[in-house]
Tab-separated table of C-alpha atoms in Angstrom:
chain	number	residue	atom	x	y	z
A	1132	MET	CA	7.670	15.716	-56.293
A	1133	SER	CA	3.901	15.664	-56.240
A	1134	LEU	CA	3.972	11.847	-56.024
A	1135	VAL	CA	6.403	11.978	-53.019
A	1136	SER	CA	4.430	14.710	-51.356
A	1137	SER	CA	1.119	12.857	-51.734
A	1138	ALA	CA	2.755	9.623	-50.352
A	1139	GLY	CA	4.084	11.570	-47.439
A	1140	ALA	CA	0.708	13.066	-46.777
A	1141	ALA	CA	-0.887	9.647	-46.869
A	1142	VAL	CA	1.581	8.314	-44.350
A	1143	LEU	CA	0.962	11.148	-41.951
A	1144	ALA	CA	-2.777	11.086	-42.468
A	1145	GLY	CA	-5.182	10.989	-39.589
A	1146	PRO	CA	-6.677	7.829	-38.107
A	1147	ALA	CA	-9.779	5.928	-38.939
A	1148	PRO	CA	-12.882	7.006	-37.090
A	1149	ALA	CA	-12.991	4.026	-34.706
A	1150	ASP	CA	-10.343	2.368	-32.532
A	1151	PRO	CA	-9.084	-1.023	-33.729
A	1152	THR	CA	-10.934	-4.143	-32.636
A	1153	LEU	CA	-10.252	-7.813	-33.030
A	1154	SER	CA	-12.108	-7.921	-36.365
A	1155	THR	CA	-9.758	-5.243	-37.752
A	1156	PHE	CA	-6.947	-7.761	-38.287
A	1157	GLY	CA	-6.490	-10.122	-41.175
A	1158	LYS	CA	-7.322	-7.566	-43.906
A	1159	ASP	CA	-3.936	-6.069	-44.657
A	1160	PRO	CA	-2.098	-6.524	-47.892
A	1161	TRP	CA	1.045	-8.648	-48.013
A	1162	TRP	CA	3.381	-5.618	-48.294
A	1163	LEU	CA	1.933	-3.958	-45.213
A	1164	ILE	CA	2.281	-7.234	-43.236
A	1165	GLY	CA	5.901	-7.432	-44.269
A	1166	GLY	CA	6.508	-3.871	-43.395
A	1167	LYS	CA	5.001	-4.378	-39.905
A	1168	VAL	CA	7.221	-7.440	-39.326
A	1169	LEU	CA	10.289	-5.513	-40.473
A	1170	ALA	CA	9.405	-2.531	-38.317
A	1171	ILE	CA	8.977	-4.669	-35.176
A	1172	PHE	CA	12.276	-6.434	-35.881
A	1173	VAL	CA	14.156	-3.199	-36.298
A	1174	PHE	CA	12.421	-1.614	-33.250
A	1175	LEU	CA	13.449	-4.584	-31.086
A	1176	VAL	CA	17.106	-4.487	-32.255
A	1177	LEU	CA	17.357	-0.802	-31.727
A	1178	THR	CA	15.707	-1.149	-28.294
A	1179	VAL	CA	18.231	-3.710	-27.271
A	1180	LEU	CA	21.086	-1.400	-28.307
A	1181	MET	CA	19.593	1.485	-26.523
A	1182	SER	CA	18.814	-0.517	-23.415
A	1183	MET	CA	22.376	-1.650	-23.162
A	1184	TRP	CA	23.660	1.924	-23.467
A	1185	VAL	CA	21.193	3.320	-21.048
A	1186	GLU	CA	21.860	0.549	-18.506
A	1187	ARG	CA	25.621	1.056	-18.598
A	1188	ARG	CA	25.249	4.837	-18.347
A	1189	VAL	CA	22.708	4.806	-15.542
A	1190	ILE	CA	24.433	2.210	-13.447
A	1191	GLY	CA	27.719	3.963	-14.041
A	1192	ARG	CA	26.127	7.187	-12.754
A	1193	MET	CA	24.779	5.301	-9.641
A	1194	GLN	CA	28.263	3.810	-8.970
A	1195	LEU	CA	30.100	7.180	-9.669
A	1196	ARG	CA	31.612	5.916	-12.945
A	1197	VAL	CA	31.440	7.374	-16.426
A	1198	GLY	CA	30.144	4.434	-18.437
A	1199	PRO	CA	30.689	3.945	-22.192
A	1200	ASN	CA	31.685	7.249	-23.785
A	1201	ARG	CA	34.255	6.374	-26.542
A	1202	THR	CA	32.551	4.468	-29.400
A	1203	GLY	CA	30.290	6.955	-31.166
A	1204	PRO	CA	28.871	10.149	-29.689
A	1205	PHE	CA	28.379	9.679	-26.008
A	1206	GLY	CA	29.221	6.009	-26.432
A	1207	LEU	CA	25.935	5.311	-28.346
A	1208	LEU	CA	27.546	2.758	-30.613
A	1209	GLN	CA	29.140	0.675	-27.836
A	1210	GLY	CA	26.401	-1.984	-28.048
A	1211	LEU	CA	26.823	-2.206	-31.787
A	1212	ALA	CA	30.632	-2.595	-31.332
A	1213	ASP	CA	30.025	-5.390	-28.724
A	1214	GLY	CA	27.677	-7.177	-31.069
A	1215	VAL	CA	30.255	-7.047	-33.950
A	1216	LYS	CA	32.939	-8.260	-31.612
A	1217	LEU	CA	30.854	-11.209	-30.402
A	1218	ALA	CA	29.961	-12.209	-33.923
A	1219	LEU	CA	33.704	-12.208	-35.031
A	1220	LYS	CA	35.077	-13.957	-31.969
A	1221	GLU	CA	36.174	-17.616	-32.191
A	1222	ASP	CA	33.274	-20.040	-31.685
A	1223	ILE	CA	34.515	-22.572	-29.151
A	1224	VAL	CA	32.434	-25.727	-28.769
A	1225	PRO	CA	33.427	-28.113	-25.947
A	1226	ARG	CA	34.367	-31.622	-26.975
A	1227	ASN	CA	31.718	-33.663	-25.144
A	1228	VAL	CA	28.595	-31.518	-25.713
A	1229	ASP	CA	25.504	-32.655	-27.606
A	1230	LYS	CA	26.203	-30.494	-30.562
A	1231	VAL	CA	22.747	-30.477	-32.146
A	1232	VAL	CA	21.011	-29.353	-28.945
A	1233	PHE	CA	23.907	-27.072	-28.056
A	1234	VAL	CA	23.441	-25.133	-31.306
A	1235	LEU	CA	19.630	-25.074	-31.282
A	1236	ALA	CA	19.385	-23.867	-27.601
A	1237	PRO	CA	20.310	-20.178	-28.274
A	1238	VAL	CA	17.860	-20.149	-31.285
A	1239	MET	CA	15.013	-21.451	-29.020
A	1240	SER	CA	15.711	-18.600	-26.607
A	1241	ALA	CA	15.939	-15.815	-29.177
A	1242	VAL	CA	13.135	-16.619	-31.637
A	1243	PRO	CA	10.228	-16.751	-29.114
A	1244	ALA	CA	11.370	-13.405	-27.776
A	1245	PHE	CA	10.731	-11.863	-31.254
A	1246	ILE	CA	7.441	-13.616	-31.711
A	1247	SER	CA	5.963	-12.329	-28.466
A	1248	PHE	CA	6.132	-8.780	-29.551
A	1249	ALA	CA	3.846	-9.306	-32.573
A	1250	ILE	CA	0.665	-8.913	-30.446
A	1251	ILE	CA	1.691	-5.672	-28.701
A	1252	PRO	CA	-0.379	-2.668	-29.865
A	1253	PHE	CA	1.731	0.499	-30.538
A	1254	GLY	CA	-1.138	2.765	-31.401
A	1255	PRO	CA	-4.644	3.067	-32.877
A	1256	THR	CA	-5.779	2.757	-36.447
A	1257	VAL	CA	-3.818	5.040	-38.843
A	1258	SER	CA	-3.503	5.494	-42.586
A	1259	ILE	CA	-0.346	4.234	-44.292
A	1260	PHE	CA	-0.205	4.959	-47.997
A	1261	GLY	CA	-3.964	5.292	-48.023
A	1262	HIS	CA	-4.606	1.967	-46.341
A	1263	HIS	CA	-6.122	2.002	-42.824
A	1264	THR	CA	-4.422	-0.378	-40.447
A	1265	ALA	CA	-3.795	-0.789	-36.769
A	1266	LEU	CA	-0.334	-0.065	-35.391
A	1267	GLN	CA	0.053	-3.668	-34.270
A	1268	GLY	CA	1.516	-6.762	-35.833
A	1269	THR	CA	-1.505	-8.953	-35.248
A	1270	ASP	CA	-4.013	-9.911	-32.662
A	1271	LEU	CA	-5.597	-13.110	-31.441
A	1272	PRO	CA	-8.552	-14.006	-29.166
A	1273	VAL	CA	-5.915	-15.490	-26.788
A	1274	ALA	CA	-3.111	-13.061	-27.562
A	1275	VAL	CA	-1.797	-12.785	-23.946
A	1276	LEU	CA	-1.523	-16.609	-23.735
A	1277	LEU	CA	0.750	-16.421	-26.781
A	1278	VAL	CA	3.221	-14.378	-24.702
A	1279	LEU	CA	3.071	-16.964	-21.887
A	1280	ALA	CA	3.668	-19.759	-24.315
A	1281	MET	CA	6.635	-18.041	-25.929
A	1282	SER	CA	8.172	-17.318	-22.590
A	1283	SER	CA	7.848	-21.049	-21.752
A	1284	MET	CA	9.592	-21.918	-25.015
A	1285	GLY	CA	12.392	-19.569	-24.148
A	1286	VAL	CA	12.925	-21.474	-20.965
A	1287	TYR	CA	13.301	-24.724	-22.936
A	1288	GLY	CA	16.308	-22.983	-24.691
A	1289	ILE	CA	17.903	-22.209	-21.337
A	1290	VAL	CA	17.275	-25.668	-19.900
A	1291	LEU	CA	18.569	-27.453	-23.012
A	1292	ALA	CA	21.620	-25.101	-23.115
A	1293	GLY	CA	22.480	-26.203	-19.547
A	1294	TRP	CA	21.860	-29.948	-20.272
A	1295	SER	CA	23.696	-30.122	-23.554
A	1296	SER	CA	26.814	-28.334	-22.177
A	1297	MET	CA	27.730	-31.393	-20.089
A	1298	SER	CA	28.985	-29.052	-17.385
A	1299	PRO	CA	27.681	-29.181	-13.732
A	1300	TYR	CA	27.588	-25.357	-13.566
A	1301	SER	CA	25.520	-25.051	-16.715
A	1302	LEU	CA	23.176	-27.888	-15.654
A	1303	LEU	CA	22.544	-26.262	-12.312
A	1304	GLY	CA	21.803	-22.944	-14.011
A	1305	GLY	CA	19.339	-24.595	-16.410
A	1306	LEU	CA	17.579	-26.407	-13.476
A	1307	ARG	CA	17.389	-23.186	-11.460
A	1308	SER	CA	15.824	-21.383	-14.458
A	1309	SER	CA	13.204	-24.049	-14.964
A	1310	ALA	CA	12.183	-24.044	-11.322
A	1311	GLN	CA	12.126	-20.247	-11.254
A	1312	VAL	CA	10.034	-19.772	-14.281
A	1313	ILE	CA	7.529	-22.439	-13.167
A	1314	SER	CA	7.152	-20.675	-9.823
A	1315	TYR	CA	6.768	-17.183	-11.120
A	1316	GLU	CA	4.923	-17.877	-14.403
A	1317	ILE	CA	2.032	-19.340	-12.373
A	1318	ALA	CA	1.811	-16.190	-10.333
A	1319	MET	CA	2.056	-14.098	-13.483
A	1320	GLY	CA	-0.807	-15.989	-15.090
A	1321	LEU	CA	-2.832	-15.567	-12.035
A	1322	SER	CA	-2.335	-11.814	-12.160
A	1323	PHE	CA	-3.634	-11.783	-15.714
A	1324	VAL	CA	-6.909	-13.522	-14.656
A	1325	ALA	CA	-8.213	-10.346	-13.011
A	1326	VAL	CA	-7.514	-8.354	-16.181
A	1327	PHE	CA	-9.369	-10.950	-18.260
A	1328	LEU	CA	-12.365	-10.865	-15.976
A	1329	PHE	CA	-12.684	-7.081	-16.175
A	1330	ALA	CA	-11.840	-6.730	-19.837
A	1331	GLY	CA	-13.969	-9.718	-20.968
A	1332	SER	CA	-11.246	-10.809	-23.458
A	1333	MET	CA	-7.743	-12.037	-23.820
A	1334	SER	CA	-7.128	-9.914	-26.847
A	1335	THR	CA	-4.588	-7.112	-26.304
A	1336	THR	CA	-6.630	-4.760	-28.517
A	1337	GLU	CA	-9.822	-5.327	-26.501
A	1338	ILE	CA	-7.900	-4.964	-23.196
A	1339	VAL	CA	-6.525	-1.496	-24.303
A	1340	ASN	CA	-10.042	-0.443	-25.409
A	1341	ALA	CA	-11.424	-1.541	-22.005
A	1342	GLN	CA	-9.057	0.916	-20.327
A	1343	ALA	CA	-10.372	3.965	-22.091
A	1344	ASN	CA	-11.694	5.448	-18.760
A	1345	THR	CA	-9.680	3.771	-15.996
A	1346	TRP	CA	-6.342	2.041	-16.175
A	1347	TYR	CA	-6.198	-1.432	-14.566
A	1348	ALA	CA	-3.089	-0.432	-12.616
A	1349	VAL	CA	-5.538	1.652	-10.520
A	1350	LEU	CA	-8.514	-0.573	-10.707
A	1351	LEU	CA	-6.580	-3.825	-10.147
A	1352	PHE	CA	-3.604	-2.521	-8.233
A	1353	PRO	CA	-2.791	-5.826	-6.313
A	1354	SER	CA	-2.573	-7.622	-9.663
A	1355	PHE	CA	-0.343	-4.912	-10.964
A	1356	VAL	CA	2.036	-5.347	-7.986
A	1357	VAL	CA	2.120	-9.095	-8.446
A	1358	TYR	CA	2.976	-8.714	-12.087
A	1359	VAL	CA	5.738	-6.266	-11.459
A	1360	ILE	CA	7.369	-8.747	-9.023
A	1361	THR	CA	6.849	-11.791	-11.275
A	1362	MET	CA	8.149	-10.039	-14.344
A	1363	MET	CA	11.452	-9.553	-12.540
A	1364	GLY	CA	11.506	-13.299	-11.873
A	1365	GLU	CA	10.646	-14.000	-15.468
A	1366	SER	CA	13.513	-11.807	-16.778
A	1367	ASN	CA	16.260	-13.676	-14.862
A	1368	ARG	CA	17.773	-10.364	-13.813
A	1369	ILE	CA	18.915	-8.983	-10.502
A	1370	PRO	CA	17.596	-9.489	-7.820
A	1371	PHE	CA	16.332	-12.807	-9.273
A	1372	ASP	CA	19.230	-13.799	-11.551
A	1373	LEU	CA	19.924	-17.070	-9.826
A	1374	PRO	CA	20.349	-19.049	-13.129
A	1375	GLU	CA	23.390	-16.794	-13.916
A	1376	GLY	CA	24.758	-16.579	-10.451
A	1377	GLU	CA	28.453	-15.958	-11.153
A	1378	GLY	CA	29.410	-16.256	-7.505
A	1379	GLU	CA	28.491	-19.980	-7.466
A	1380	LEU	CA	27.763	-21.040	-11.102
A	1381	VAL	CA	30.517	-19.143	-12.975
A	1382	GLY	CA	28.090	-17.958	-15.637
A	1383	GLY	CA	25.113	-20.245	-15.227
A	1384	PHE	CA	23.536	-21.948	-18.184
A	1385	HIS	CA	25.655	-20.066	-20.742
A	1386	THR	CA	29.019	-20.837	-19.106
A	1387	GLU	CA	30.244	-22.907	-22.185
A	1388	TYR	CA	28.891	-20.606	-24.854
A	1389	SER	CA	30.853	-18.026	-26.831
A	1390	SER	CA	30.737	-15.818	-29.907
A	1391	LEU	CA	27.425	-15.542	-31.725
A	1392	LYS	CA	25.594	-18.163	-29.603
A	1393	PHE	CA	26.283	-16.175	-26.411
A	1394	ALA	CA	25.188	-13.039	-28.173
A	1395	MET	CA	21.766	-14.671	-28.933
A	1396	PHE	CA	21.241	-15.429	-25.216
A	1397	PHE	CA	22.207	-11.794	-24.554
A	1398	LEU	CA	19.790	-10.571	-27.235
A	1399	ALA	CA	16.955	-12.771	-25.852
A	1400	GLU	CA	17.421	-11.322	-22.336
A	1401	TYR	CA	17.030	-7.685	-23.448
A	1402	ILE	CA	14.154	-8.462	-25.861
A	1403	ASN	CA	12.370	-10.149	-22.960
A	1404	LEU	CA	13.013	-7.010	-20.993
A	1405	ALA	CA	11.143	-4.919	-23.563
A	1406	THR	CA	8.398	-7.526	-24.040
A	1407	LEU	CA	7.617	-7.733	-20.343
A	1408	SER	CA	7.611	-3.916	-20.092
A	1409	ALA	CA	5.372	-3.572	-23.157
A	1410	LEU	CA	2.960	-6.292	-21.818
A	1411	CYS	CA	2.721	-4.493	-18.521
A	1412	THR	CA	2.020	-1.225	-20.358
A	1413	THR	CA	-0.738	-2.873	-22.358
A	1414	LEU	CA	-2.453	-4.780	-19.606
A	1415	PHE	CA	-2.251	-2.204	-16.754
A	1416	LEU	CA	-1.196	1.249	-17.963
A	1417	GLY	CA	-3.704	1.716	-20.813
A	1418	GLY	CA	-1.435	0.706	-23.655
A	1419	TRP	CA	-0.932	3.497	-26.186
A	1420	ARG	CA	-3.495	5.793	-24.474
A	1421	ALA	CA	-2.350	9.064	-23.033
A	1422	PRO	CA	-2.398	9.774	-19.329
A	1423	ALA	CA	-5.453	11.410	-17.769
A	1424	PRO	CA	-4.167	15.048	-17.687
A	1425	ILE	CA	-3.149	14.977	-21.316
A	1426	SER	CA	-6.189	13.150	-22.650
A	1427	THR	CA	-8.474	15.369	-20.674
A	1428	VAL	CA	-7.081	18.650	-21.887
A	1429	TRP	CA	-6.168	17.520	-25.459
A	1430	ALA	CA	-8.967	15.776	-27.393
A	1431	GLY	CA	-6.594	14.484	-30.136
A	1432	ALA	CA	-4.104	12.898	-27.780
A	1433	ASN	CA	-5.275	9.397	-28.551
A	1434	SER	CA	-5.522	9.769	-32.325
A	1435	GLY	CA	-3.007	9.692	-35.162
A	1436	TRP	CA	0.608	8.877	-34.500
A	1437	TRP	CA	0.841	10.531	-31.044
A	1438	PRO	CA	-0.188	7.451	-29.143
A	1439	VAL	CA	3.197	5.833	-30.297
A	1440	LEU	CA	4.873	8.560	-28.145
A	1441	TRP	CA	2.794	7.714	-25.012
A	1442	PHE	CA	3.485	4.055	-25.501
A	1443	MET	CA	7.234	4.561	-25.795
A	1444	VAL	CA	7.378	6.742	-22.664
A	1445	LYS	CA	5.577	4.084	-20.572
A	1446	LEU	CA	7.833	1.322	-22.098
A	1447	TRP	CA	11.002	3.184	-21.243
A	1448	LEU	CA	9.796	3.978	-17.745
A	1449	PHE	CA	9.517	0.217	-17.065
A	1450	ILE	CA	12.959	-0.388	-18.665
A	1451	PHE	CA	14.421	2.224	-16.382
A	1452	PHE	CA	12.746	0.518	-13.502
A	1453	PHE	CA	14.538	-2.757	-14.322
A	1454	ILE	CA	17.870	-0.916	-14.625
A	1455	TRP	CA	17.297	0.894	-11.337
A	1456	LEU	CA	16.617	-2.327	-9.530
A	1457	ARG	CA	19.735	-3.952	-10.919
A	1458	GLY	CA	21.830	-1.083	-9.688
A	1459	SER	CA	20.196	-1.014	-6.206
A	1460	LEU	CA	19.298	-4.418	-5.001
A	1461	PRO	CA	21.519	-7.505	-4.175
A	1462	ARG	CA	20.762	-10.955	-5.307
A	1463	VAL	CA	18.440	-12.928	-3.060
A	1464	ARG	CA	19.055	-16.400	-1.846
A	1465	TYR	CA	17.448	-19.291	-3.724
A	1466	ASP	CA	15.226	-20.379	-0.783
A	1467	GLN	CA	13.961	-16.787	-0.476
A	1468	LEU	CA	13.140	-16.747	-4.221
A	1469	MET	CA	11.100	-19.960	-3.993
A	1470	LYS	CA	9.408	-18.912	-0.733
A	1471	LEU	CA	8.274	-15.585	-2.292
A	1472	GLY	CA	6.892	-17.397	-5.333
A	1473	TRP	CA	5.135	-20.313	-3.710
A	1474	LYS	CA	4.196	-19.088	-0.213
A	1475	VAL	CA	3.366	-15.394	-0.809
A	1476	LEU	CA	2.558	-14.559	-4.432
A	1477	MET	CA	0.492	-17.679	-5.420
A	1478	PRO	CA	-1.782	-17.843	-2.323
A	1479	PHE	CA	-2.329	-14.106	-2.459
A	1480	SER	CA	-3.145	-14.223	-6.170
A	1481	ILE	CA	-5.685	-16.965	-5.737
A	1482	GLY	CA	-7.458	-15.121	-2.941
A	1483	TRP	CA	-7.345	-11.916	-4.991
A	1484	ILE	CA	-8.935	-13.628	-7.956
A	1485	LEU	CA	-11.786	-14.973	-5.870
A	1486	LEU	CA	-12.489	-11.381	-4.614
A	1487	VAL	CA	-12.315	-9.927	-8.131
A	1488	ALA	CA	-14.616	-12.619	-9.475
A	1489	THR	CA	-17.104	-11.896	-6.670
A	1490	ILE	CA	-17.049	-8.179	-7.324
A	1491	ARG	CA	-17.400	-8.746	-11.058
A	1492	VAL	CA	-20.559	-10.770	-10.527
A	1493	TRP	CA	-21.763	-8.126	-8.055
A	1494	LYS	CA	-21.220	-5.452	-10.749
A	1495	ASN	CA	-22.884	-7.428	-13.560
A	1496	GLU	CA	-26.012	-7.637	-11.452
A	1497	GLY	CA	-26.264	-3.851	-11.477
A	1498	HIS	CA	-24.687	-2.904	-8.029
A	1499	ASN	CA	-21.976	-0.227	-7.598
A	1500	ALA	CA	-18.733	-2.026	-6.840
A	1501	THR	CA	-16.301	0.849	-7.005
A	1502	GLY	CA	-16.180	1.528	-3.330
A	1503	VAL	CA	-16.073	-2.165	-2.443
A	1504	MET	CA	-13.153	-2.604	-4.960
A	1505	ALA	CA	-11.137	0.265	-3.408
A	1506	THR	CA	-11.724	-1.119	0.104
A	1507	ILE	CA	-10.630	-4.637	-0.782
A	1508	ALA	CA	-7.625	-3.292	-2.674
A	1509	GLY	CA	-6.585	-1.453	0.437
A	1510	ILE	CA	-7.019	-4.470	2.596
A	1511	ALA	CA	-5.046	-6.550	0.152
A	1512	ILE	CA	-2.116	-4.102	0.267
A	1513	VAL	CA	-2.184	-4.113	4.059
A	1514	VAL	CA	-2.161	-7.959	4.030
A	1515	ILE	CA	0.852	-8.000	1.724
A	1516	LEU	CA	2.779	-5.586	4.004
A	1517	LEU	CA	1.855	-7.596	7.109
A	1518	THR	CA	2.937	-10.825	5.361
A	1519	PHE	CA	6.367	-9.426	4.529
A	1520	VAL	CA	6.777	-8.036	8.097
A	1521	TRP	CA	5.744	-11.343	9.621
A	1522	GLU	CA	8.253	-13.285	7.379
A	1523	PHE	CA	11.004	-10.838	8.321
A	1524	THR	CA	10.298	-10.930	12.093
A	1525	ARG	CA	9.776	-14.747	12.058
A	1526	ASN	CA	13.241	-15.207	10.652
A	1527	GLY	CA	14.662	-12.741	13.116
A	1528	GLY	CA	15.582	-10.224	10.368
A	1529	GLY	CA	19.158	-11.492	10.536
A	1530	ALA	CA	19.423	-10.161	14.032
A	1531	ALA	CA	19.619	-13.558	15.660
A	1532	ASP	CA	23.000	-14.311	14.112
A	1533	VAL	CA	24.420	-10.918	15.058
A	1534	ALA	CA	23.036	-10.945	18.643
A	1535	GLN	CA	24.828	-14.189	19.542
A	1536	PRO	CA	27.721	-13.279	21.944
A	1537	PRO	CA	31.203	-14.547	21.087
A	1538	PRO	CA	32.275	-17.695	22.824
A	1539	ALA	CA	34.449	-17.425	25.800
A	1540	PRO	CA	38.249	-17.846	25.309
A	1541	ASP	CA	38.238	-21.218	27.141
A	1542	HIS	CA	35.189	-22.468	25.338
A	1543	PRO	CA	35.820	-25.570	23.132
A	1544	ASP	CA	34.428	-23.718	20.054
A	1545	ALA	CA	36.330	-20.497	20.555
A	1546	GLY	CA	38.233	-20.089	17.234
A	1547	GLY	CA	39.207	-22.956	14.934
A	1548	TYR	CA	37.668	-26.355	15.136
A	1549	PRO	CA	35.640	-27.803	18.021
A	1550	VAL	CA	37.880	-29.625	20.525
A	1551	PRO	CA	37.002	-33.350	20.659
A	1552	PRO	CA	36.638	-35.134	24.001
A	1553	MET	CA	39.944	-35.987	25.534
A	1554	ASP	CA	38.897	-39.520	26.349
A	1555	ALA	CA	37.590	-40.421	22.834
A	1556	PRO	CA	39.843	-43.259	21.736
A	1557	HIS	CA	38.933	-43.019	18.004
A	1558	TYR	CA	40.560	-39.547	17.844
A	1559	HIS	CA	43.986	-40.761	18.732
A	1560	GLY	CA	46.297	-41.713	15.994
A	1561	HIS	CA	44.453	-39.970	13.176
A	1562	ARG	CA	46.580	-37.184	11.588
A	1563	ASP	CA	43.738	-35.662	9.549
A	1564	VAL	CA	41.741	-34.700	12.727
A	1565	PRO	CA	42.621	-31.234	14.125
A	1566	ARG	CA	44.344	-31.446	17.422
A	1567	PRO	CA	42.758	-29.897	20.521
A	1568	ARG	CA	43.815	-26.333	21.236
A	1569	ILE	CA	46.142	-25.966	24.143
A	1570	THR	CA	45.234	-23.115	26.450
A	1571	GLU	CA	46.711	-21.833	29.723
A	1572	THR	CA	44.048	-23.771	31.669
A	1573	SER	CA	44.888	-26.994	29.853
A	1574	ARG	CA	48.552	-26.523	30.605
A	1575	GLU	CA	47.920	-26.087	34.340
A	1576	GLU	CA	45.699	-29.207	34.312
A	1577	VAL	CA	48.390	-31.250	32.590
A	1578	SER	CA	51.136	-30.039	34.858
A	1579	SER	CA	49.016	-30.776	38.002
A	1580	GLY	CA	48.066	-34.249	36.741
A	1581	THR	CA	44.381	-33.575	36.442
A	1582	HIS	CA	44.244	-35.283	32.996
């Protein structure tokens, strides 16, 4: 009992005196590294199961439905039951597919999703069985670029899944996904540049430490807004789920997939949902640090195991934001998706980076740039709103189509097909061409010998 109690006390021991830095990593024993990898894997699987349950219950509440409530208490085991069902279903492989690529594509989507979460910090340095370690899998000098690289690898899985299926619907879904990710990943990378300039590092640990006083969601609010929009485009979810548009592509890139292969695509989608939310928490919301009222009143809010709670609250707030958008917004058109990425987000991000770099140089020279930063941020928000209003009014807001008066009853285009000219010789004798409509006026003209 004494051994168990001493081990439990070591696990719950307080943190090391200093916050983790980039030099903290690479010193853990093998059993602790394996434990971190296992903990991250279990956390992601449980997050996927809980995200599925929360999404079904919340959207059911929005649509005046009950949602899952049979499998397990309150339907909590519904996601697990769905996973078992998918694993045991018959695996159907179409005859003409490229089997090697067809099998590898789901793996290429799921594995990078797990790897991306290795650089996310859950908390500060703590003591586990007497060994001081950071609550993070690992860290790199270019850790954020690892997430971008893994998201690009995940797109390879989607594109190859569409190509190897030998189906026009799957191919179109894969091509849409590649174009969409290229468009929005550039804007996402540009939103990170401002964070890198202020933090002076691409390490997630250093970025969290740099937000000890002010979160970048406040200091770099335009970058935060751009990232929130682009992470919806990266996740391939409503309102940007064009690669899976069931209205025109049946199911998109995974139309020909079934059983466990389809489950891996499903798993990758929800893990990306958690990864994008965790990355936004790390880069813009202070990571595992407590909000200002709590950290101001309570000196120990950012020490020990409590920061894990603050991190989880922020993570689930973003996951709920994704779910809320899915239950509220319709799917956009593909041209609207491309226009937003290339004509709005990218030019604005480039201009914003120029301003941030200028202000950073101004601050490094010893000048006070807080007021200038707030003024420029306000101007940037106004420019964004005016851009959206201008785009909406330039396209007529959809009012041009509604305001058109209906054609007169005797107009050639009034209902049905347009009436061809009566003296056009090439229309006579063709049975597949619709005949002209006969109206009362045309009857009078025929009876009077006008035609």
